[in-house]
Amino acid sequence: MNKAILKPGREASLKNGHPWIFSGALRSLPSIEPGEILPVESARGDHLGYAYFHPKQSLAGRMLTFDARDPLDAVVQSLRRAVEFRRTTILSEITNACRLVNAEADNLPGLIVDQYADVLVLQIGTWGMERLRPTILKFLADEVRPRAILEISQSGSRLSEGLQPVREPLLGEVPEEIECLEEGVRFIVPLEKGQKTGFFLDQRENRAQLRRLSRGKRVLNCFSYTGGFSLHALAGGAKEVVSVDVSQPALDFIPRQLALNGLDQNFSRAVCEDAFRFLEEQSLEYEIVVLDPPAFAKKKKDLPNAINGYRNLNRTALAKMPQNTLLLTCSCSYFVPRESFELMLKQA
């Protein structure tokens, strides 16, 4: 039986639950097609679980299970556990949008599933998950039972594995946009033409925190996209919110969403401009400033330039912010570690 065997001493990370196997840790890997699932053994012959492999990638293997379970059964069990966890901890009468499946965090590396009300958006980023597509779709259709499923698989990791980008409906009739609830705030999510899967669900808790801090405050939201932070600030009682983004179509969602939530349009102003230029040219007489830029580092080699970019952005804002102004600043760059980001802020 084909199997992947590690070099001596390289099993420690797997025994600690880390799901990645780099090519340098492998003593032997049989000739396989990308995405094939193999049992993984230590150099001493101990069974460590099952992983899918790509023989031409430096990140050669990703674990699906750390025990002797059938890997297909393990995938279904991981899907079920992920869905049940979100149903019991996030989804409720006031929130019907969340990341239902979050890749490695749910023992499903290469797979992301976002839920927007009764529509799912699927991302498959690796050959391994591509081969598991029938199992995944059957589970989602049978157990989640969405009205529609849209696939948006266009990540850099997918392209680097030799897979073609995909953007197409997989089930039902996918609407161009859909209304969702997040902590009682109503949003319009552009499914067909939006960024990522339509909305930045990972900022849910930060938006809720901003809402709690915004009463009576003037808030500047840079890189606002469709106004997620802006709506929560206004819902929290902000007396003025300025939303800055380079995309006018994205900004056009803000007044529609204000009307949807019964919020006063007079407290909101949208500025279609490069956020860097806005920060450089405008005075920042606000009590709260939000900086949520796009990823500056899409590859590991981009890290030095990304840190410089974040430093310049935050330094520009901090230099103009009045004393006691709150700064909510973010990085969505996977290759920027938390420690590096915090050090950058101290330097800024």
PDB file of C-alpha atoms in Angstrom, residues 35-164:
ATOM      1  CA  GLY A  35      -4.346  15.613  -4.270  1.00  0.00           C
ATOM      2  CA  GLU A  36      -4.148  11.887  -3.596  1.00  0.00           C
ATOM      3  CA  ILE A  37      -4.718  10.796   0.002  1.00  0.00           C
ATOM      4  CA  LEU A  38      -2.064   8.634   1.676  1.00  0.00           C
ATOM      5  CA  PRO A  39      -1.476   7.212   5.150  1.00  0.00           C
ATOM      6  CA  VAL A  40       1.382   8.978   6.917  1.00  0.00           C
ATOM      7  CA  GLU A  41       3.968   7.099   8.973  1.00  0.00           C
ATOM      8  CA  SER A  42       6.936   8.090  11.090  1.00  0.00           C
ATOM      9  CA  ALA A  43      10.380   6.719  10.267  1.00  0.00           C
ATOM     10  CA  ARG A  44       9.754   4.049  12.942  1.00  0.00           C
ATOM     11  CA  GLY A  45       6.534   2.931  11.275  1.00  0.00           C
ATOM     12  CA  ASP A  46       4.041   4.625  13.617  1.00  0.00           C
ATOM     13  CA  HIS A  47       0.753   5.509  11.931  1.00  0.00           C
ATOM     14  CA  LEU A  48       0.187   9.276  12.200  1.00  0.00           C
ATOM     15  CA  GLY A  49      -3.016   9.693  10.196  1.00  0.00           C
ATOM     16  CA  TYR A  50      -3.974  10.531   6.623  1.00  0.00           C
ATOM     17  CA  ALA A  51      -3.041  13.491   4.447  1.00  0.00           C
ATOM     18  CA  TYR A  52      -3.491  14.568   0.866  1.00  0.00           C
ATOM     19  CA  PHE A  53      -0.335  15.401  -1.061  1.00  0.00           C
ATOM     20  CA  HIS A  54       0.932  17.500  -3.938  1.00  0.00           C
ATOM     21  CA  PRO A  55       4.303  16.113  -5.092  1.00  0.00           C
ATOM     22  CA  LYS A  56       5.442  19.384  -6.696  1.00  0.00           C
ATOM     23  CA  GLN A  57       4.714  21.759  -3.809  1.00  0.00           C
ATOM     24  CA  SER A  58       7.059  22.628  -0.939  1.00  0.00           C
ATOM     25  CA  LEU A  59       3.999  22.345   1.299  1.00  0.00           C
ATOM     26  CA  ALA A  60       3.639  18.764   0.197  1.00  0.00           C
ATOM     27  CA  GLY A  61       0.966  17.365   2.509  1.00  0.00           C
ATOM     28  CA  ARG A  62      -2.011  18.525   4.545  1.00  0.00           C
ATOM     29  CA  MET A  63      -3.460  16.291   7.235  1.00  0.00           C
ATOM     30  CA  LEU A  64      -7.129  15.317   7.147  1.00  0.00           C
ATOM     31  CA  THR A  65      -7.063  13.133  10.250  1.00  0.00           C
ATOM     32  CA  PHE A  66      -4.529  12.281  12.953  1.00  0.00           C
ATOM     33  CA  ASP A  67      -5.873   8.795  13.641  1.00  0.00           C
ATOM     34  CA  ALA A  68      -6.839   5.599  11.840  1.00  0.00           C
ATOM     35  CA  ARG A  69     -10.300   6.715  10.695  1.00  0.00           C
ATOM     36  CA  ASP A  70     -11.170   6.377   7.025  1.00  0.00           C
ATOM     37  CA  PRO A  71     -10.196   9.785   5.602  1.00  0.00           C
ATOM     38  CA  LEU A  72     -13.480  10.255   3.719  1.00  0.00           C
ATOM     39  CA  ASP A  73     -15.421   9.540   6.898  1.00  0.00           C
ATOM     40  CA  ALA A  74     -13.154  11.972   8.733  1.00  0.00           C
ATOM     41  CA  VAL A  75     -13.889  14.711   6.179  1.00  0.00           C
ATOM     42  CA  VAL A  76     -17.643  14.297   6.636  1.00  0.00           C
ATOM     43  CA  GLN A  77     -17.249  14.273  10.419  1.00  0.00           C
ATOM     44  CA  SER A  78     -15.138  17.445  10.271  1.00  0.00           C
ATOM     45  CA  LEU A  79     -17.751  19.138   8.086  1.00  0.00           C
ATOM     46  CA  ARG A  80     -20.532  18.173  10.477  1.00  0.00           C
ATOM     47  CA  ARG A  81     -18.576  19.326  13.525  1.00  0.00           C
ATOM     48  CA  ALA A  82     -17.749  22.683  11.874  1.00  0.00           C
ATOM     49  CA  VAL A  83     -21.360  23.365  10.919  1.00  0.00           C
ATOM     50  CA  GLU A  84     -22.736  22.391  14.325  1.00  0.00           C
ATOM     51  CA  PHE A  85     -20.158  24.559  16.105  1.00  0.00           C
ATOM     52  CA  ARG A  86     -21.175  27.686  14.146  1.00  0.00           C
ATOM     53  CA  ARG A  87     -24.852  26.917  14.584  1.00  0.00           C
ATOM     54  CA  THR A  88     -24.462  26.802  18.353  1.00  0.00           C
ATOM     55  CA  THR A  89     -21.983  29.670  18.827  1.00  0.00           C
ATOM     56  CA  ILE A  90     -22.589  32.259  16.068  1.00  0.00           C
ATOM     57  CA  LEU A  91     -25.739  31.763  14.020  1.00  0.00           C
ATOM     58  CA  SER A  92     -28.859  33.107  15.715  1.00  0.00           C
ATOM     59  CA  GLU A  93     -31.929  35.288  15.221  1.00  0.00           C
ATOM     60  CA  ILE A  94     -29.672  38.356  14.941  1.00  0.00           C
ATOM     61  CA  THR A  95     -26.784  36.829  12.925  1.00  0.00           C
ATOM     62  CA  ASN A  96     -27.270  34.677   9.833  1.00  0.00           C
ATOM     63  CA  ALA A  97     -23.903  35.142   8.126  1.00  0.00           C
ATOM     64  CA  CYS A  98     -20.622  33.538   9.170  1.00  0.00           C
ATOM     65  CA  ARG A  99     -17.668  31.436   8.027  1.00  0.00           C
ATOM     66  CA  LEU A 100     -19.184  27.983   8.283  1.00  0.00           C
ATOM     67  CA  VAL A 101     -15.978  26.082   7.431  1.00  0.00           C
ATOM     68  CA  ASN A 102     -12.543  27.590   8.045  1.00  0.00           C
ATOM     69  CA  ALA A 103      -9.912  25.390   6.400  1.00  0.00           C
ATOM     70  CA  GLU A 104      -7.191  24.112   8.760  1.00  0.00           C
ATOM     71  CA  ALA A 105      -9.069  25.384  11.814  1.00  0.00           C
ATOM     72  CA  ASP A 106     -11.705  22.732  11.066  1.00  0.00           C
ATOM     73  CA  ASN A 107      -9.321  19.977   9.882  1.00  0.00           C
ATOM     74  CA  LEU A 108     -10.380  20.754   6.308  1.00  0.00           C
ATOM     75  CA  PRO A 109      -7.288  22.394   4.769  1.00  0.00           C
ATOM     76  CA  GLY A 110      -7.971  24.124   1.479  1.00  0.00           C
ATOM     77  CA  LEU A 111     -11.727  24.491   2.046  1.00  0.00           C
ATOM     78  CA  ILE A 112     -13.709  27.570   3.030  1.00  0.00           C
ATOM     79  CA  VAL A 113     -17.491  27.777   3.169  1.00  0.00           C
ATOM     80  CA  ASP A 114     -19.239  31.050   3.983  1.00  0.00           C
ATOM     81  CA  GLN A 115     -22.930  31.263   4.792  1.00  0.00           C
ATOM     82  CA  TYR A 116     -24.973  34.314   3.820  1.00  0.00           C
ATOM     83  CA  ALA A 117     -28.528  33.719   5.025  1.00  0.00           C
ATOM     84  CA  ASP A 118     -29.652  30.725   2.933  1.00  0.00           C
ATOM     85  CA  VAL A 119     -26.847  30.901   0.344  1.00  0.00           C
ATOM     86  CA  LEU A 120     -23.423  29.261   0.674  1.00  0.00           C
ATOM     87  CA  VAL A 121     -20.220  30.473  -0.991  1.00  0.00           C
ATOM     88  CA  LEU A 122     -17.577  27.787  -1.480  1.00  0.00           C
ATOM     89  CA  GLN A 123     -13.817  28.203  -1.953  1.00  0.00           C
ATOM     90  CA  ILE A 124     -11.605  25.257  -2.883  1.00  0.00           C
ATOM     91  CA  GLY A 125      -7.914  26.137  -2.813  1.00  0.00           C
ATOM     92  CA  THR A 126      -6.033  22.842  -3.234  1.00  0.00           C
ATOM     93  CA  TRP A 127      -5.960  19.706  -5.355  1.00  0.00           C
ATOM     94  CA  GLY A 128      -6.752  17.629  -2.305  1.00  0.00           C
ATOM     95  CA  MET A 129     -10.030  19.417  -1.683  1.00  0.00           C
ATOM     96  CA  GLU A 130     -10.751  19.472  -5.405  1.00  0.00           C
ATOM     97  CA  ARG A 131     -10.730  15.671  -5.392  1.00  0.00           C
ATOM     98  CA  LEU A 132     -13.060  15.715  -2.383  1.00  0.00           C
ATOM     99  CA  ARG A 133     -15.521  18.019  -4.157  1.00  0.00           C
ATOM    100  CA  PRO A 134     -18.309  15.380  -4.570  1.00  0.00           C
ATOM    101  CA  THR A 135     -18.178  14.505  -0.859  1.00  0.00           C
ATOM    102  CA  ILE A 136     -18.242  18.171   0.157  1.00  0.00           C
ATOM    103  CA  LEU A 137     -21.125  19.144  -2.126  1.00  0.00           C
ATOM    104  CA  LYS A 138     -23.223  16.157  -1.096  1.00  0.00           C
ATOM    105  CA  PHE A 139     -22.794  17.014   2.581  1.00  0.00           C
ATOM    106  CA  LEU A 140     -23.660  20.691   2.068  1.00  0.00           C
ATOM    107  CA  ALA A 141     -26.705  19.928  -0.070  1.00  0.00           C
ATOM    108  CA  ASP A 142     -28.039  17.168   2.196  1.00  0.00           C
ATOM    109  CA  GLU A 143     -27.262  18.525   5.665  1.00  0.00           C
ATOM    110  CA  VAL A 144     -27.043  22.324   5.363  1.00  0.00           C
ATOM    111  CA  ARG A 145     -29.738  22.488   2.650  1.00  0.00           C
ATOM    112  CA  PRO A 146     -29.036  25.952   1.254  1.00  0.00           C
ATOM    113  CA  ARG A 147     -31.187  27.672  -1.349  1.00  0.00           C
ATOM    114  CA  ALA A 148     -28.096  28.019  -3.537  1.00  0.00           C
ATOM    115  CA  ILE A 149     -24.341  27.380  -3.592  1.00  0.00           C
ATOM    116  CA  LEU A 150     -21.904  29.674  -5.391  1.00  0.00           C
ATOM    117  CA  GLU A 151     -18.281  28.690  -5.929  1.00  0.00           C
ATOM    118  CA  ILE A 152     -15.629  31.419  -5.950  1.00  0.00           C
ATOM    119  CA  SER A 153     -12.320  29.542  -6.107  1.00  0.00           C
ATOM    120  CA  GLN A 154      -9.742  32.073  -7.313  1.00  0.00           C
ATOM    121  CA  SER A 155      -7.062  32.093  -4.610  1.00  0.00           C
ATOM    122  CA  GLY A 156      -3.358  32.298  -5.299  1.00  0.00           C
ATOM    123  CA  SER A 157      -2.838  28.931  -3.616  1.00  0.00           C
ATOM    124  CA  ARG A 158      -5.291  27.327  -6.038  1.00  0.00           C
ATOM    125  CA  LEU A 159      -3.530  28.797  -9.053  1.00  0.00           C
ATOM    126  CA  SER A 160      -0.101  27.782  -7.721  1.00  0.00           C
ATOM    127  CA  GLU A 161      -1.290  24.166  -7.560  1.00  0.00           C
ATOM    128  CA  GLY A 162      -2.148  24.244 -11.260  1.00  0.00           C
ATOM    129  CA  LEU A 163      -5.916  24.521 -10.834  1.00  0.00           C
ATOM    130  CA  GLN A 164      -8.042  26.848 -12.917  1.00  0.00           C
TER     131      GLN A 164
END
